[in-house]
Coordinates of C-alpha atoms and ligand atoms in Angstrom, one line a residue:
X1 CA -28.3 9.6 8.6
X2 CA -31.0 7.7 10.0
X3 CA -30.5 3.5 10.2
X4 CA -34.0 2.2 11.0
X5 CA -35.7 -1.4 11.2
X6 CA -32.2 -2.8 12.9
X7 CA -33.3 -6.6 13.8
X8 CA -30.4 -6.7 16.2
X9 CA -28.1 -3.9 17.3
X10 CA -25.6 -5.5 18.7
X11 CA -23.6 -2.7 20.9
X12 CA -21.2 -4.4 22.7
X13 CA -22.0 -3.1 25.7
X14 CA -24.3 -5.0 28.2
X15 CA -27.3 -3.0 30.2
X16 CA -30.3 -3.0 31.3
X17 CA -32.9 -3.7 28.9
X18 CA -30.5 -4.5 27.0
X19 CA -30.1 -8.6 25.4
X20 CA -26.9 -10.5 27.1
X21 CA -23.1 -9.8 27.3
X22 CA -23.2 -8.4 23.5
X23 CA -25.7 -6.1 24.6
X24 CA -28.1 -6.5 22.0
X25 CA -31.4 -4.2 21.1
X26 CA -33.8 -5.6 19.1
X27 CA -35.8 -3.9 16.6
X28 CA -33.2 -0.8 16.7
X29 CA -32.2 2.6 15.3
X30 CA -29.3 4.5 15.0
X31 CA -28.9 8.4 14.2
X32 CA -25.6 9.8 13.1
X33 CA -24.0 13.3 12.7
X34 CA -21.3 14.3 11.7
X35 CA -19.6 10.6 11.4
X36 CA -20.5 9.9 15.1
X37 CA -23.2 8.2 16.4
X38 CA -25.8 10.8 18.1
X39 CA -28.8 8.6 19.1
X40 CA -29.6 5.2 19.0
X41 CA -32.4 2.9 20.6
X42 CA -35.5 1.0 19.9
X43 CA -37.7 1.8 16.4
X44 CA -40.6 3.4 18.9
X45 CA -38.1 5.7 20.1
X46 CA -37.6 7.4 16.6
X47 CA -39.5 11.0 16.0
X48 CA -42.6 10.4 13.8
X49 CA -41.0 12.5 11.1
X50 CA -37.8 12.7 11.3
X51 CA -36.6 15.7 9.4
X52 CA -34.1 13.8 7.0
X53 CA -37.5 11.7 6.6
X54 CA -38.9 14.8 5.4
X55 CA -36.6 16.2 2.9
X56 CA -37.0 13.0 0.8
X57 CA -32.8 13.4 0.8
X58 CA -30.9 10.2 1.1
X59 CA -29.6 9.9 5.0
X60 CA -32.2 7.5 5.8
X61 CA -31.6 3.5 5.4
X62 CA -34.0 1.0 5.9
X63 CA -32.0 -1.9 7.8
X64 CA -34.9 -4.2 6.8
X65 CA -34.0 -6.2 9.7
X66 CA -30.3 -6.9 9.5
X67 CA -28.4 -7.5 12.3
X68 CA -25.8 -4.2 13.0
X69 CA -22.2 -4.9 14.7
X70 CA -19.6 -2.2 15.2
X71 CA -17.0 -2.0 12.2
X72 CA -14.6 -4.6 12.6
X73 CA -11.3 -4.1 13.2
X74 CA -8.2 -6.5 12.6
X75 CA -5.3 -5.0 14.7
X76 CA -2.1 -7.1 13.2
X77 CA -1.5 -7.5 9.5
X78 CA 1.2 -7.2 7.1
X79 CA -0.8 -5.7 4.4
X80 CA 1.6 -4.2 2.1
X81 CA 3.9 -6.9 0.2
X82 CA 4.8 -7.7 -3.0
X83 CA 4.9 -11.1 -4.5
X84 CA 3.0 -14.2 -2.8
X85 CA 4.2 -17.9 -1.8
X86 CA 1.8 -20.0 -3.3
X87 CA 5.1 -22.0 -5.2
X88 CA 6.3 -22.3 -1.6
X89 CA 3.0 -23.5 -0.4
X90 CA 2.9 -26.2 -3.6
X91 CA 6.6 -26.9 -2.5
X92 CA 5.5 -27.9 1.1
X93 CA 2.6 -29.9 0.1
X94 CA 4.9 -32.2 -1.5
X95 CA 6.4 -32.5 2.1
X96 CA 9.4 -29.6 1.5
X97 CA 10.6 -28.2 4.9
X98 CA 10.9 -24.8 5.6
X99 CA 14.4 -25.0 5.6
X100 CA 14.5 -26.4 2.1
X101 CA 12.2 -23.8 1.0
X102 CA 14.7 -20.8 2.9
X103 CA 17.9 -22.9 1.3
X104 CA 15.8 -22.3 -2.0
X105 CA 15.5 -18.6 -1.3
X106 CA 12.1 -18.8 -0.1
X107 CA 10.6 -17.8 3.1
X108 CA 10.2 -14.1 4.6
X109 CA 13.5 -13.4 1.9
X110 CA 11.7 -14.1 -0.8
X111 CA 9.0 -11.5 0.3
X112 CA 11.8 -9.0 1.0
X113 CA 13.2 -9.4 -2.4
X114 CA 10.2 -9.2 -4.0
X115 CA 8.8 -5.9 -2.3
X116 CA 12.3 -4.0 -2.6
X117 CA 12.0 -4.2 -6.2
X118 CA 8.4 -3.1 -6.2
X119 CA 7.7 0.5 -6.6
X120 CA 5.7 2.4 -4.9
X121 CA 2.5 2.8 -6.6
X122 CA 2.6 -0.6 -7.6
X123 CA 2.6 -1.6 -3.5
X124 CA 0.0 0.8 -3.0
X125 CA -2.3 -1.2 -6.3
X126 CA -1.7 -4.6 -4.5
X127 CA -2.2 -3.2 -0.7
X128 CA -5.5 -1.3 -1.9
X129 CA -6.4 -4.5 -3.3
X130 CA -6.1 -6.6 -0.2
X131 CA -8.0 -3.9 1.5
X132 CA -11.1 -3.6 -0.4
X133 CA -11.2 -7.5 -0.1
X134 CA -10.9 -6.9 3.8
X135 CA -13.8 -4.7 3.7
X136 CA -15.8 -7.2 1.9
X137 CA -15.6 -8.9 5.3
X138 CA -16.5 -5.7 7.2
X139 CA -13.7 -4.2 8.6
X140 CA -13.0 -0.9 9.0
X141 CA -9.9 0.0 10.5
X142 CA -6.6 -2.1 9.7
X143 CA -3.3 -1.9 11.4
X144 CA -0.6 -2.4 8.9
X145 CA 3.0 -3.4 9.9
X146 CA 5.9 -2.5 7.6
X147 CA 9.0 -5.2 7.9
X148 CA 8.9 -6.6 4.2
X149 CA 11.6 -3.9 3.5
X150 CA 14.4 -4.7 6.1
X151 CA 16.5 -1.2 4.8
X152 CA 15.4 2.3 5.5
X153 CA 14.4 2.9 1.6
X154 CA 12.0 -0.4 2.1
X155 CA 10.6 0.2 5.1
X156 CA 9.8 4.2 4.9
X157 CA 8.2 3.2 1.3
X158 CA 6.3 0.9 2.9
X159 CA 4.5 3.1 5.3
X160 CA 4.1 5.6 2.7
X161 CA 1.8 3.2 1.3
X162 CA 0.1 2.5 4.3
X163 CA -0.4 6.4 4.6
X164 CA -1.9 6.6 1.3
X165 CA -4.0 3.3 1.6
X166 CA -6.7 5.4 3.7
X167 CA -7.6 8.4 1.1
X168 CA -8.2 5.4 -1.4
X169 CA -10.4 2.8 0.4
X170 CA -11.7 4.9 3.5
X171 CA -10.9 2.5 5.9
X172 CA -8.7 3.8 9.1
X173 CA -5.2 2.3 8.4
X174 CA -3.0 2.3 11.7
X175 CA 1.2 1.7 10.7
X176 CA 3.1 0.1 12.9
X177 CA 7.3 -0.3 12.1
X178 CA 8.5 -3.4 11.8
X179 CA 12.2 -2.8 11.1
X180 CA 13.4 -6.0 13.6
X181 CA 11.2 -8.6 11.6
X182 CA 14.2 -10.7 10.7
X183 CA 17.8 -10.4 10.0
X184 CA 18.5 -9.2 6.8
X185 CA 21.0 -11.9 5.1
X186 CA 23.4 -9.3 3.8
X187 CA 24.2 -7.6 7.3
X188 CA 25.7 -8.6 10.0
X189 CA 23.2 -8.9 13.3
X190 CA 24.9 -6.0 15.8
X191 CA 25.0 -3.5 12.5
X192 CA 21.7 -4.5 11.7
X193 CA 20.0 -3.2 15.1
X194 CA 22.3 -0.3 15.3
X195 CA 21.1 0.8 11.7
X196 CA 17.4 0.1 13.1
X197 CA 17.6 2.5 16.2
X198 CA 19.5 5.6 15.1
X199 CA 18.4 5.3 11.4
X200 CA 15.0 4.1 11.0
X201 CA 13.3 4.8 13.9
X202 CA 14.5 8.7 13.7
X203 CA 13.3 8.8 10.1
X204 CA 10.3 6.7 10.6
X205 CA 9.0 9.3 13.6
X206 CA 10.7 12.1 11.6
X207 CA 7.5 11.6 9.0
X208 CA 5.2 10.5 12.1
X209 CA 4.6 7.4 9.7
X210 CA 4.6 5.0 12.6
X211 CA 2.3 5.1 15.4
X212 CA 3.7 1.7 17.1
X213 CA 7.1 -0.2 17.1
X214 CA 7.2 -3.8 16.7
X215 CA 9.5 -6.5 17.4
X216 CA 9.3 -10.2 16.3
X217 CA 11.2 -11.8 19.2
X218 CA 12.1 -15.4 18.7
X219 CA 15.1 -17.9 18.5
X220 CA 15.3 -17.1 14.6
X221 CA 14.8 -13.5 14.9
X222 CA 15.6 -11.1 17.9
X223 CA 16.3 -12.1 21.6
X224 CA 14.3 -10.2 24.6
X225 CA 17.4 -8.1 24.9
X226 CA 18.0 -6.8 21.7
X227 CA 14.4 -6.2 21.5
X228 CA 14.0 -4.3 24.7
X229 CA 16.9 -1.8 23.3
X230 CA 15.0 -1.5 20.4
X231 CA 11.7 -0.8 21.8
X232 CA 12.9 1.4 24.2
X233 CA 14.2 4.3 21.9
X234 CA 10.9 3.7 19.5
X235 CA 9.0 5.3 23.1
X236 CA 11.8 7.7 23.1
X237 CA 10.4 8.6 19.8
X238 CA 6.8 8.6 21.2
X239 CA 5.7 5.2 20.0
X240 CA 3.7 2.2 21.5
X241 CA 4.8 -0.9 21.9
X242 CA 3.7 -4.1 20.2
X243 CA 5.6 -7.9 20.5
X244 CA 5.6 -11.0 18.5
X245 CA 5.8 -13.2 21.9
X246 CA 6.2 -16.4 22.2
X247 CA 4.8 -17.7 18.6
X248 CA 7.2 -20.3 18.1
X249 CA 8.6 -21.3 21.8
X250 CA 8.9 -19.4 25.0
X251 CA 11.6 -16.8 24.7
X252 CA 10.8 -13.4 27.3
X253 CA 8.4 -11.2 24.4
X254 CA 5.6 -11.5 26.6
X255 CA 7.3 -10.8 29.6
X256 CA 9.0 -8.0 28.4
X257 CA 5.8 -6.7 27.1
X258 CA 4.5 -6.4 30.2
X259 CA 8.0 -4.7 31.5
X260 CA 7.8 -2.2 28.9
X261 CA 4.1 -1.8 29.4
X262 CA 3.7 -2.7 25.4
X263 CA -0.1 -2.1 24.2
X264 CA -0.2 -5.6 23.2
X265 CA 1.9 -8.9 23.1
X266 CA 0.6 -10.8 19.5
X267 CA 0.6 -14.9 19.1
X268 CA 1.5 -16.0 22.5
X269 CA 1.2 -20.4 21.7
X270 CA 3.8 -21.0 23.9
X271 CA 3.8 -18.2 26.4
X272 CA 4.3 -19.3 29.9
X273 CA 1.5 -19.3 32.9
X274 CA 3.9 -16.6 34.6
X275 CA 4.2 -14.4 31.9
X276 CA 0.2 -14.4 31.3
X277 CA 0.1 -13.3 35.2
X278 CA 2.5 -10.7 33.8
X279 CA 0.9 -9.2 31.1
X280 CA -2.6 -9.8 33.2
X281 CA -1.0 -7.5 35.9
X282 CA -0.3 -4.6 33.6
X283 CA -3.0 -4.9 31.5
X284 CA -1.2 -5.6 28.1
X285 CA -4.2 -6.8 25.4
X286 CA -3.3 -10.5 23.8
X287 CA -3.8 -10.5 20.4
X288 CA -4.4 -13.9 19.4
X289 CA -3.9 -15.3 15.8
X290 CA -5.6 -19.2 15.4
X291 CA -5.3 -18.9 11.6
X292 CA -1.3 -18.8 11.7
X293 CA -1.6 -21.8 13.8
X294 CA -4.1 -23.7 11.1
X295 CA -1.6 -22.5 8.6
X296 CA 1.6 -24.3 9.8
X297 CA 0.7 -26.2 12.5
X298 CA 1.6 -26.4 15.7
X299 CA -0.2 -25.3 19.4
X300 CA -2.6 -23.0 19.9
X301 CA -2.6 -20.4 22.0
X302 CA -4.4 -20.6 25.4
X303 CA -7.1 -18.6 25.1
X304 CA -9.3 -19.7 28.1
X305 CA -6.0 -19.5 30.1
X306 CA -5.4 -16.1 29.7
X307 CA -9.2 -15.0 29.9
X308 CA -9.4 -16.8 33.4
X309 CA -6.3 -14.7 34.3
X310 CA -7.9 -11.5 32.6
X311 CA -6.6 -10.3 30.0
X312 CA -8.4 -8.5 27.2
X313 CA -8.0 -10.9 24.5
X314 CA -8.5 -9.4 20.6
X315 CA -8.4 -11.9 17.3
X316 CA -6.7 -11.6 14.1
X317 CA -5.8 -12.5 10.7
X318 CA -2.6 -11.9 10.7
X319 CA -2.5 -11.3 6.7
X320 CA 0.8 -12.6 6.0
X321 CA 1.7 -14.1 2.3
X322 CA 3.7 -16.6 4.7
X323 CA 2.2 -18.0 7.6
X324 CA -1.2 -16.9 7.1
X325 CA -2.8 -15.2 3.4
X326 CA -6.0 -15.0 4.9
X327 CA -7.9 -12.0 5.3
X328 CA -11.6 -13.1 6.2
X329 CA -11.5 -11.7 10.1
X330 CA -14.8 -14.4 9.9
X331 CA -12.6 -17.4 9.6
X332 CA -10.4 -16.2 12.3
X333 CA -13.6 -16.2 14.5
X334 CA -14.6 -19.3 13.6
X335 CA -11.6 -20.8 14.2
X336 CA -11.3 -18.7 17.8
X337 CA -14.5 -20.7 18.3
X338 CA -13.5 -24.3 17.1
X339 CA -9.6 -24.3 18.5
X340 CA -8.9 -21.5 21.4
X341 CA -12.8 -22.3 22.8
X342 CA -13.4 -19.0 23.4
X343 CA -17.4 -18.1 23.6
X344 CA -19.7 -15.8 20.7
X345 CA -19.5 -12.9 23.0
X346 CA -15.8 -13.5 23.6
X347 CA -15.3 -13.4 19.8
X348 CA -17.1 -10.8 19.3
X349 CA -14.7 -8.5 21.7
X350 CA -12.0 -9.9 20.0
X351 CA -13.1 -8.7 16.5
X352 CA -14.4 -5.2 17.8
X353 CA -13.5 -3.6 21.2
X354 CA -10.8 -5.5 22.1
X355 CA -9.2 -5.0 19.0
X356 CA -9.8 -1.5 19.3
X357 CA -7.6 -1.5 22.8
X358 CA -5.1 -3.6 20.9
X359 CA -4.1 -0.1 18.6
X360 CA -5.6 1.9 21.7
X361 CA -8.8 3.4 19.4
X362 CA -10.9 2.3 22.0
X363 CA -11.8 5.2 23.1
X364 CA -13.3 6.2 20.1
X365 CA -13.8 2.5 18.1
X366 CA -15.2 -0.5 18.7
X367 CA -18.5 -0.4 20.2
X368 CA -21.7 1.3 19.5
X369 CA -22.3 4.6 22.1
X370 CA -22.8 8.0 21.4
X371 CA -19.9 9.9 20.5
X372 CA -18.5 7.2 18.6
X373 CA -17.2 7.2 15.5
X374 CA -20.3 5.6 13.3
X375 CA -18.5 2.5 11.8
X376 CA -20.9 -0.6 11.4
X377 CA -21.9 -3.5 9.4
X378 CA -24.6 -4.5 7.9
X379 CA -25.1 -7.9 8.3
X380 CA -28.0 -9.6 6.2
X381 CA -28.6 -12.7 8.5
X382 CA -31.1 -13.7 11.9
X383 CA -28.3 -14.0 14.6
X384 CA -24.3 -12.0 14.9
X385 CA -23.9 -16.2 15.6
X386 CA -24.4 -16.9 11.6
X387 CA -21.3 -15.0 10.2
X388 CA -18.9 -16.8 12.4
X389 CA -20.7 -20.2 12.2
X390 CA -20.7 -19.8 8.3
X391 CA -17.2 -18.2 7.8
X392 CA -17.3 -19.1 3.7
X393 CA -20.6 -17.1 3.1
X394 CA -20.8 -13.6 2.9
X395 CA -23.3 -12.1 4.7
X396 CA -22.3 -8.4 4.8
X397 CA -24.6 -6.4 3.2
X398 CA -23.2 -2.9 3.8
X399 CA -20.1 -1.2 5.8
X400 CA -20.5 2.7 6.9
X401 CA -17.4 3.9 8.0
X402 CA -17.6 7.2 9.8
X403 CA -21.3 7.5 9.0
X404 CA -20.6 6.9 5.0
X405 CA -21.6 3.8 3.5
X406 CA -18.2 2.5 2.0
X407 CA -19.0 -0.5 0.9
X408 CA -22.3 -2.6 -0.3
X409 CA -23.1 -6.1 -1.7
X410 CA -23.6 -5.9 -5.7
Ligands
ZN1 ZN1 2.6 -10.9 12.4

C-alpha cells in the first residue's frame, strides 16, 4: 500500500530535515509491505508510477492532506468488566462518600459481582464494544488488565476474553494479571495471596494468557511486601512487572518498582522525589493517568518533576467503570496538557512511543521507521496540536493497523 499527499507525517523521531521534536515531514508518503512500513519520505520522492499505481488495485490512498501519527496506544486499562457505576456516580453527586457507596455494596465489589456472574461471550460483547469505541479515537494496541474476577475461574475467564478481543476488532490487545487488585471480602488476606501465587499465577502462565503481573499497592489494597512476594514468582513465571504506586498516598510501589526492575510504575500522585530518582535510575517508564485524578479528585501527578529527573513518561485512560469510564486517549492528552503541564511533543510520546516502552512493544510500535509495524491514523485536521486541543471532536478519519485499514469515519 501506498499512503500519498500526507500534510504532516508526524514520525516521532526528530532529524535532519526533518520539522521539530515530533519529527514532522510535510507533504509525505508512506509505502508498506507486508504490515510493515518499507519506505517513507517526501511526495517527490515517490516513483512516477508506482506499480500498485499501475494495476488500478486498491493499495493506494490519497491522504488528501491529513496529518498521519503512529497508532496510538493506551498501555493501562481494565477493559473487560461487566456492569457500570453510573448509580454510584448519581449517588456521589448527591454528596455520598465512598465509603457509603462500599457500605452499600458498591465500589470495585460491585464490579466483581457483576463480572463473576457474566459469562463469557457476554464479557467478550461488552469488551469488543469498548474497543471498537477506543479505535474510534485511534488506538491500536490496548493493554488490558484482568482483576474484576478476584478467583481463579474470574480471572482466567477474563483473559480469555482479552485473547479473543484481538481476532474480533484487529487491534493488538496486551493482558496483564491483576489477581492482587483488592481483597476479596469473602477471604481472609494471607489465604488470599497464597491462593494468588501458587494458583493463579501457575494457571495464568500455564495458558501464556498474561504477559505482565500487576499489583495495586496501597493502604486499602496490598502493602510493598506482600506485593514484592507476589511479583517475584510472576518473573519466576516469565512475566514483567507493572505497579499501581503511589495513587492514593506514598506507600514503597514506586520504589519497589524500581527494585524489581518493573517495566512501568502506573499513577504515581503522591510518589516521593526519592523514589522518582529511583525509578529514573533504572529506567522504569511512568505511566501517568490525569483523567483518574479529574474523576475523583485529588493531586496530580508531577509530571514535569519526573521529566526533569528523566524518566520516560507515557499517558493513559485508565478505562475503569470506577475511577475513570473514559476511553478517549484525546481527553487524557488534553488534560496531560492543562493539569500535569507537560508540552505537545511530550504528549505525543506519551500517547505513542512511550506507551509503546510502557508494554515493551517499542521495539516494533510506536513511531514511524522502516521495519515497523504500519499502524497509523489518519487524522483529518491542519496541525497533530488540533486533536488534543479539541478533545470532544473527532477528527480521525482512518486507522490502518498492520498496514490494513481497520477503521474509517462513516
Ligand atoms: Zn488501573
Amino acid at each position: 500500500m501506498f499512503i500519498k499527499n500526507i500534510g504532516r507525517l508526524v514520525t516521532m523521531v526528530p532529524s535532519k530535515g526533518r520539522e521539530g521534536l515530533l519529527g514532522v515531514i510535510k507533504n509525505a508518503f508512506i509505502e508498506i509491505k507486508e504490515g510493515k512500513i518499507k519506505r517513507f519520505g517526501e511526495n517527490f520522492l515517490i516513483p512516477p508510477n508506482p506499480p500498485l499505481e499501475k494495476g488500478g488495485e486498491g493499495g493506494f490512498l490519497d491522504a488528501r492532506g491529513c496529518v498521519v501519527i503512529p497508532g496510538l496506544i493506551d498501555c493501562h486499562t481494565h477493559l473487560v468488566h461487566a456492569g457500570d457505576r453510573s448509580d454510584e456516580f448519581a449517588l456521589r453527586a448527591r454528596g455520598a462518600s465512598y465509603e457509603d457507596i462500599a457500605k452499600a455494596g458498591g465500589g470495585i465489589m460491585s464490579t466483581v459481582k457483576a463480572t463473576r456472574a457474566a459469562g463469557e461471550d457476554e464479557l467478550l460483547k461488552l469488551a469488543a464494544e469498548r474497543a471498537k469505541e477506543a479505535l474510534s479515537y485511534g488506538l491500536t494496541t490496548i493493554e488490558v488488565k484482568s482483576g474484576y474476577g478476584l478467583d481463579l475461574e474470574t480471572e482466567i475467564k477474563i483473559l480469555r476474553v482479552v485473547k479473543k478481543l484481538g481476532p474480533l476488532t484487529k487491534q493488538d490487545f496486551i493482558p496483564t494479571f491483576l489477581g492482587a487488585h483488592a481483597i476479596p471480602k469473602d477471604k481472609e488476606r494471607r489465604k488470599y495471596i497464597q491462593e494468588i501465587i501458587e494458583e493463579m499465577l501457575p494457571a495464568v502462565a500455564k495458558e501464556k494468557l498474561a504477559v505482565f503481573c500487576d499489583v495495586f499497592v496501597e493502604n486499602i489494597a496490598f502493602s510493598a511486601r506482600e506485593a514484592e512476594q507476589i511479583l517475584k514468582a510472576a518473573k519466576g513465571h516469565g512475566m514483567g512487572l507493572k505497579i499501581h504506586a503511589d495513587q492514593l498516598s506514598s506507600n514503597g510501589g514506586a520504589a519497589l518498582a524500581a527494585k524489581l526492575n518493573a517495566v512501568s510504575a502506573d499513577h504515581l500522585e503522591n510518589v516521593t522525589g526519592e523514589d522518582i530518582a529511583a525509578m529514573a535510575k533504572k529506567k522504569v517508564t511512568a505511566v501517568l493517568i490525569p483523567s483518574s485524578t479529574f474523576f475523583v479528585g485529588g493531586r496530580y501527578a508531577d509530571a514535569r518533576g519526573m521529566i526533569k529527573s528523566g524518566i520516560n513518561v507515557a499517558i493513559s485512560t485508565d478505562y475503569n467503570p470506577g475511577t475513570s469510564p473514559i476511553l478517549n486517549i484525546w481527553l487524557a492528552a488534553n488534560m496531560a496538557v492543562t493539569q500535569l503541564h507537560m508540552t505537545m511533543e511530550e504528549v505525543y510520546k506519551g500517547i505513542t512511543v512511550n506507551a509503546a516502552r510502557a508494554i515493551s512493544i517499542d521495539a516494533t510500535h510506536g513511531t514511524v521507521e522502516t521495519g515497523k509495524h504500519a499502524d497509523l491514523v489518519l487524522l483529518n485536521c491542519k496541525s497533530e496540536s488540533e486533536p488534543v486541543y479539541r478533545p470532544d471532536k473527532s477528527f480521525v478519519d482512518k486507522v490502518i493497523k498492520n498496514g490494513e485499514v481497520i477503521y474509517e469515519k462513516s
